[in-house]
CSV table of C-alpha atoms in Angstrom, one decimal:
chain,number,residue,atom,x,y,z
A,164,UNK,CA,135.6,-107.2,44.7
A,165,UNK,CA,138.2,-106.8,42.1
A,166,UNK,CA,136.6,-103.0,41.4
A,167,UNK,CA,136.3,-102.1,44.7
A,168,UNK,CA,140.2,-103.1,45.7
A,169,UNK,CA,141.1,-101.2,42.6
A,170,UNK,CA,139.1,-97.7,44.0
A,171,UNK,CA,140.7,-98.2,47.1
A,172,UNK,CA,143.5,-95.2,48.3
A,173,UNK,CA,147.4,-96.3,48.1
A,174,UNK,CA,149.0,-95.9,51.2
A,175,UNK,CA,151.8,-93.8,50.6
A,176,UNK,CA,155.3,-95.0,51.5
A,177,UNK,CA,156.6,-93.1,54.0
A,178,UNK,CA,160.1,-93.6,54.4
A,179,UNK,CA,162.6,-91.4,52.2
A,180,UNK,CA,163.6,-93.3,48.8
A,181,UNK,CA,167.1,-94.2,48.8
A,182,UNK,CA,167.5,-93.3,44.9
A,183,UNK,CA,166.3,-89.9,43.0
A,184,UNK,CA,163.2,-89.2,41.4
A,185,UNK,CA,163.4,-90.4,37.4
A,186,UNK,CA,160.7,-89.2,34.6
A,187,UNK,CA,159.6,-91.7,31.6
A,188,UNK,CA,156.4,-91.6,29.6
A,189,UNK,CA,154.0,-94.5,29.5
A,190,UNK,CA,154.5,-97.2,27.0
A,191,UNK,CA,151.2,-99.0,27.5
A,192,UNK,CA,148.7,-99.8,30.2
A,193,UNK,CA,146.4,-102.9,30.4
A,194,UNK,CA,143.5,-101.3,32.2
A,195,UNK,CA,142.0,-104.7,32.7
A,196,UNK,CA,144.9,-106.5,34.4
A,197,UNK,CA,146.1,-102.9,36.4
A,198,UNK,CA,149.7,-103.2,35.2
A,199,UNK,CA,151.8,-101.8,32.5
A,200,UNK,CA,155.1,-100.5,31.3
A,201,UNK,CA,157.2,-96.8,31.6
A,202,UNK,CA,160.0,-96.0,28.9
A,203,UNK,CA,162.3,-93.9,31.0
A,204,UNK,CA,163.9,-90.7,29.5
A,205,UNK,CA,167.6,-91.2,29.9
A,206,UNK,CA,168.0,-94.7,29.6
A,207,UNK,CA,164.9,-95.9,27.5
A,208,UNK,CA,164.7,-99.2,30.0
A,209,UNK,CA,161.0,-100.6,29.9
A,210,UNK,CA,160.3,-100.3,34.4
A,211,UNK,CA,157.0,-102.4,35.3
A,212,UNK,CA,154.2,-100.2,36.6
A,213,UNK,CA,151.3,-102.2,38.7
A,214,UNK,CA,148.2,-100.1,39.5
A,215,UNK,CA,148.5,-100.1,43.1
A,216,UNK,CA,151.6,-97.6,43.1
A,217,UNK,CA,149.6,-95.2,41.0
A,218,UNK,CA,148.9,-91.9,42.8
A,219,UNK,CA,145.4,-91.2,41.7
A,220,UNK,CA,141.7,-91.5,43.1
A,221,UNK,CA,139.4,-93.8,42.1
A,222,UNK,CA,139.8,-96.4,39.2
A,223,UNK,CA,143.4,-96.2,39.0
A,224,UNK,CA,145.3,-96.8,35.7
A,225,UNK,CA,147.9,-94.9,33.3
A,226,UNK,CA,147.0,-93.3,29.9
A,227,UNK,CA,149.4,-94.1,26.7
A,228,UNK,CA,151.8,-91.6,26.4
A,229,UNK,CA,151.2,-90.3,30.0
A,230,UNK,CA,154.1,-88.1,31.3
A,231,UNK,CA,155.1,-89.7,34.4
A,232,UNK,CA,158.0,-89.3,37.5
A,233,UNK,CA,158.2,-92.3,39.9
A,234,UNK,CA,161.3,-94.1,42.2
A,235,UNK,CA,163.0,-97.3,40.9
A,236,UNK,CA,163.3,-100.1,42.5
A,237,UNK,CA,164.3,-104.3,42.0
A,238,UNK,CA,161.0,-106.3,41.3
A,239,UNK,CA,159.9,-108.9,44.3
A,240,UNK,CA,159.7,-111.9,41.5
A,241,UNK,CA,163.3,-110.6,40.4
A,242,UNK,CA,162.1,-109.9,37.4
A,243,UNK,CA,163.6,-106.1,36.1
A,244,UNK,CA,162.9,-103.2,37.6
A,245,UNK,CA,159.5,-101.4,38.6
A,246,UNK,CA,158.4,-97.7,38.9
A,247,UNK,CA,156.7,-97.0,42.4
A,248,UNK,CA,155.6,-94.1,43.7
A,249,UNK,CA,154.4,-93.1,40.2
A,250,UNK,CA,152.6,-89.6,40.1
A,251,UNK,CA,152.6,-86.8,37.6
A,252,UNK,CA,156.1,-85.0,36.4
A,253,UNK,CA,155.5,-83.2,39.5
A,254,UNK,CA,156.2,-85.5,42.5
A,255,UNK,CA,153.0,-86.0,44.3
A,256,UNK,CA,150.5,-84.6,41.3
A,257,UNK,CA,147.8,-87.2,40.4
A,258,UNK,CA,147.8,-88.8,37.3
A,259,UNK,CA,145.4,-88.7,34.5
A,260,UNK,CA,144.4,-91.9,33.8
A,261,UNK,CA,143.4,-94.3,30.8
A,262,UNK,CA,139.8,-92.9,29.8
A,263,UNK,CA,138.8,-96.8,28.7
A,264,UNK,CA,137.7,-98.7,31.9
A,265,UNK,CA,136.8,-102.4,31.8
A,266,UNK,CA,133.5,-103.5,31.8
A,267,UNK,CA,131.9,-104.1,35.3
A,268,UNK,CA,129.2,-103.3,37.9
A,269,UNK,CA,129.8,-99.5,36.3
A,270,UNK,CA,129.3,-99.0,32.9
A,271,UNK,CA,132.0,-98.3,31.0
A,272,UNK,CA,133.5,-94.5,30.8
A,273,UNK,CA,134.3,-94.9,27.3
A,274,UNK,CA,134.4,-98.0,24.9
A,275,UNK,CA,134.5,-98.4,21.6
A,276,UNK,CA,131.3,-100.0,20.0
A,277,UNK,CA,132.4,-101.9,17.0
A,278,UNK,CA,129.1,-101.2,14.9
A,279,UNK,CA,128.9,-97.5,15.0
A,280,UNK,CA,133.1,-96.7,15.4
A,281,UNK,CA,132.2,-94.7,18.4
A,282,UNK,CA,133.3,-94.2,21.9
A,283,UNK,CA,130.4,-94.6,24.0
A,284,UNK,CA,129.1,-96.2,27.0
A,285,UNK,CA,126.7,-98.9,25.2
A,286,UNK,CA,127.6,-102.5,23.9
A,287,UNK,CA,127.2,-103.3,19.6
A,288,UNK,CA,124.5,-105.4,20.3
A,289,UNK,CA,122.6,-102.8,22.2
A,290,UNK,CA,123.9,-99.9,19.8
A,291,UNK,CA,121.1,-96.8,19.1
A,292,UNK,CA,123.4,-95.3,16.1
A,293,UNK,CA,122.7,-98.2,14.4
A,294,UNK,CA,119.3,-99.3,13.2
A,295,UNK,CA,119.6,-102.4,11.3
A,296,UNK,CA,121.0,-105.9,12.3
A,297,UNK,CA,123.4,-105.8,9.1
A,298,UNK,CA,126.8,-105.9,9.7
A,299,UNK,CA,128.1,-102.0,9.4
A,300,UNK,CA,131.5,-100.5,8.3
A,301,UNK,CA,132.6,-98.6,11.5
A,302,UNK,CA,134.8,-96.6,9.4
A,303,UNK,CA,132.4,-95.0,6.6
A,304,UNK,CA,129.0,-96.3,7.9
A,305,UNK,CA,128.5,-98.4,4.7
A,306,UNK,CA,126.3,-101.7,4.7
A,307,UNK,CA,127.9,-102.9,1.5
A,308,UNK,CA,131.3,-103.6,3.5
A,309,UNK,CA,133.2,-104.4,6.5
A,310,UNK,CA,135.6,-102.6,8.1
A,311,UNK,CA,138.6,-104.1,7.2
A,312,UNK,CA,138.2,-103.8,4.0
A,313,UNK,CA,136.5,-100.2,3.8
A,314,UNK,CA,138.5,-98.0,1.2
A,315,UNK,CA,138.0,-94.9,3.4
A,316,UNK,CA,140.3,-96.9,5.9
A,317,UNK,CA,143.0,-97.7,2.8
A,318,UNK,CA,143.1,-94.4,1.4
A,319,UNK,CA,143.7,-93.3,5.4
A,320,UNK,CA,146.5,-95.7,6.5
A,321,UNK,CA,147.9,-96.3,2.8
A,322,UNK,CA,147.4,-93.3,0.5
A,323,UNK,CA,150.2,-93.9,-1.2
A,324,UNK,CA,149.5,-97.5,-2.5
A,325,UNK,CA,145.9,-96.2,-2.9
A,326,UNK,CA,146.6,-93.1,-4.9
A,327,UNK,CA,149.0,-95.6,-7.3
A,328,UNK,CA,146.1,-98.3,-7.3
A,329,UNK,CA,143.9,-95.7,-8.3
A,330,UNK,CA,146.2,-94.3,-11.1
A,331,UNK,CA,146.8,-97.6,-12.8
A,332,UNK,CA,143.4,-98.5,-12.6
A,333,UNK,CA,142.4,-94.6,-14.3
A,334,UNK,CA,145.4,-95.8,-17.2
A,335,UNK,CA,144.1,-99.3,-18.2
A,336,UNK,CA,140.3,-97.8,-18.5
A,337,UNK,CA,141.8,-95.2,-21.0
A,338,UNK,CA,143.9,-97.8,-22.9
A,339,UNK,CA,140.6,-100.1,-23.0
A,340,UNK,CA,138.6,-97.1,-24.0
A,341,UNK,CA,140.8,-95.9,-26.5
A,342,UNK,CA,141.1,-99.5,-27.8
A,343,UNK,CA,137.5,-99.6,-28.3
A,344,UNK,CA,137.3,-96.6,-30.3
A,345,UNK,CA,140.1,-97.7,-32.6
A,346,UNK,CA,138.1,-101.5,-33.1
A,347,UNK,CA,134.8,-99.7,-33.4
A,348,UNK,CA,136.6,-97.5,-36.1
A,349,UNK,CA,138.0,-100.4,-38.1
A,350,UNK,CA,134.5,-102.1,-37.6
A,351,UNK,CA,132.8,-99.4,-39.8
A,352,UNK,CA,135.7,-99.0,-41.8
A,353,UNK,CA,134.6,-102.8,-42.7
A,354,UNK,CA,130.8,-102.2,-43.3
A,355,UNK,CA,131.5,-99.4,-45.7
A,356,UNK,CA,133.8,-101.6,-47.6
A,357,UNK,CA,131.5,-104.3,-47.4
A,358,UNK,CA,128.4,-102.3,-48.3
A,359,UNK,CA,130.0,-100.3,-51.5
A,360,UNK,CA,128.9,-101.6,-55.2
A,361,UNK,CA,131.6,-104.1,-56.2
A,362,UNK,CA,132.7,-102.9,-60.4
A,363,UNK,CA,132.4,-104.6,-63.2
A,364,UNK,CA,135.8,-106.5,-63.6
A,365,UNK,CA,135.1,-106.2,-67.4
A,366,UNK,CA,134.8,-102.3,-67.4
């Protein structure tokens, strides 16, 4: 029921809006609860966005970063301020849309699957990138880790902590293996003394 009130078309309003058209860009978009958030340009206020004044077919919701124009108006819960009205930078233009849906009767247009990293329409439990029933690394692929603590995914959000890490790490193996040459050094040093024919304190 929820689904189908979702794919149903928004009447549009009809009567001329009092105020003028604004533009904003969409902050987020909770495809599962149909409501979100615009930044507007000029005066970076947060406006309320609710999926029913969305101008789009079918499964209607906004995509992050979405360029949006819309109408402004008091919330009925008094509450801010909402966008209505909202359609593409050009007034009456559909809107893109998130390309996530929420699971439901329909399978999914694109979710992520936790044990291959991929966007695809199948579950992790059910995934066919994946052959084993070992926990995966959706980052690298590895067996031997988890994600979250994968250095392919260090290196990518912190490559500068990483590339210092690895640095100091490269330094301490050269002290250590230069440290070991010098005790391996004095430890022959010590057998040859050791070995050597002691003289005769007489002669």
């Amino acid at each position: 029921m929820i689904e189908a009130a979702r794919e149903n078309p928004v009447p549009v309003k009809s009567q001329l809006s009092p105020t003028p058209r604004y533009y904003g860009s969409c902050k987020w978009f909770n495809v599962s609860k149909g409501y979100g958030f615009v930044i507007d340009d000029i005066t970076g206020e947060d406006l309320f966005v609710h999926q029913s004044n969305l101008n789009m077919q079918g499964f209607r919701s906004l995509d992050e970063g979405e360029r949006v124009s819309y109408y402004i108006q008091e919330r009925a819960n008094g509450k801010g301020r909402e966008a209505y009205a909202v359609s593409g930078e050009v007034e009456g233009q559909g809107l893109k849309g998130s390309r996530i849906h929420p699971l439901g009767r329909k399978k999914a247009v694109s979710l992520r699957c936790f044990r291959c990293g991929k966007f695809a329409t199948h579950k992790a439990k059910s995934c066919p990138n994946v052959k084993t029933d070992a926990k995966v690394c959706y980052t690298c692929g590895s067996e031997e880790h988890v994600s979250s603590i994968c250095p392919e995914r260090r290196r990518k959000h912190r490559p500068e902590q990483v590339a210092a890490e690895e640095a100091e790490a490269a330094r301490l193996a050269a002290e250590k293996s230069s440290s070991g040459s010098s005790e391996s050094e004095d430890q022959n040093e010590s057998g040859k003394d050791q070995n050597s024919p002691k003289k005769d304190s007489d002669e």
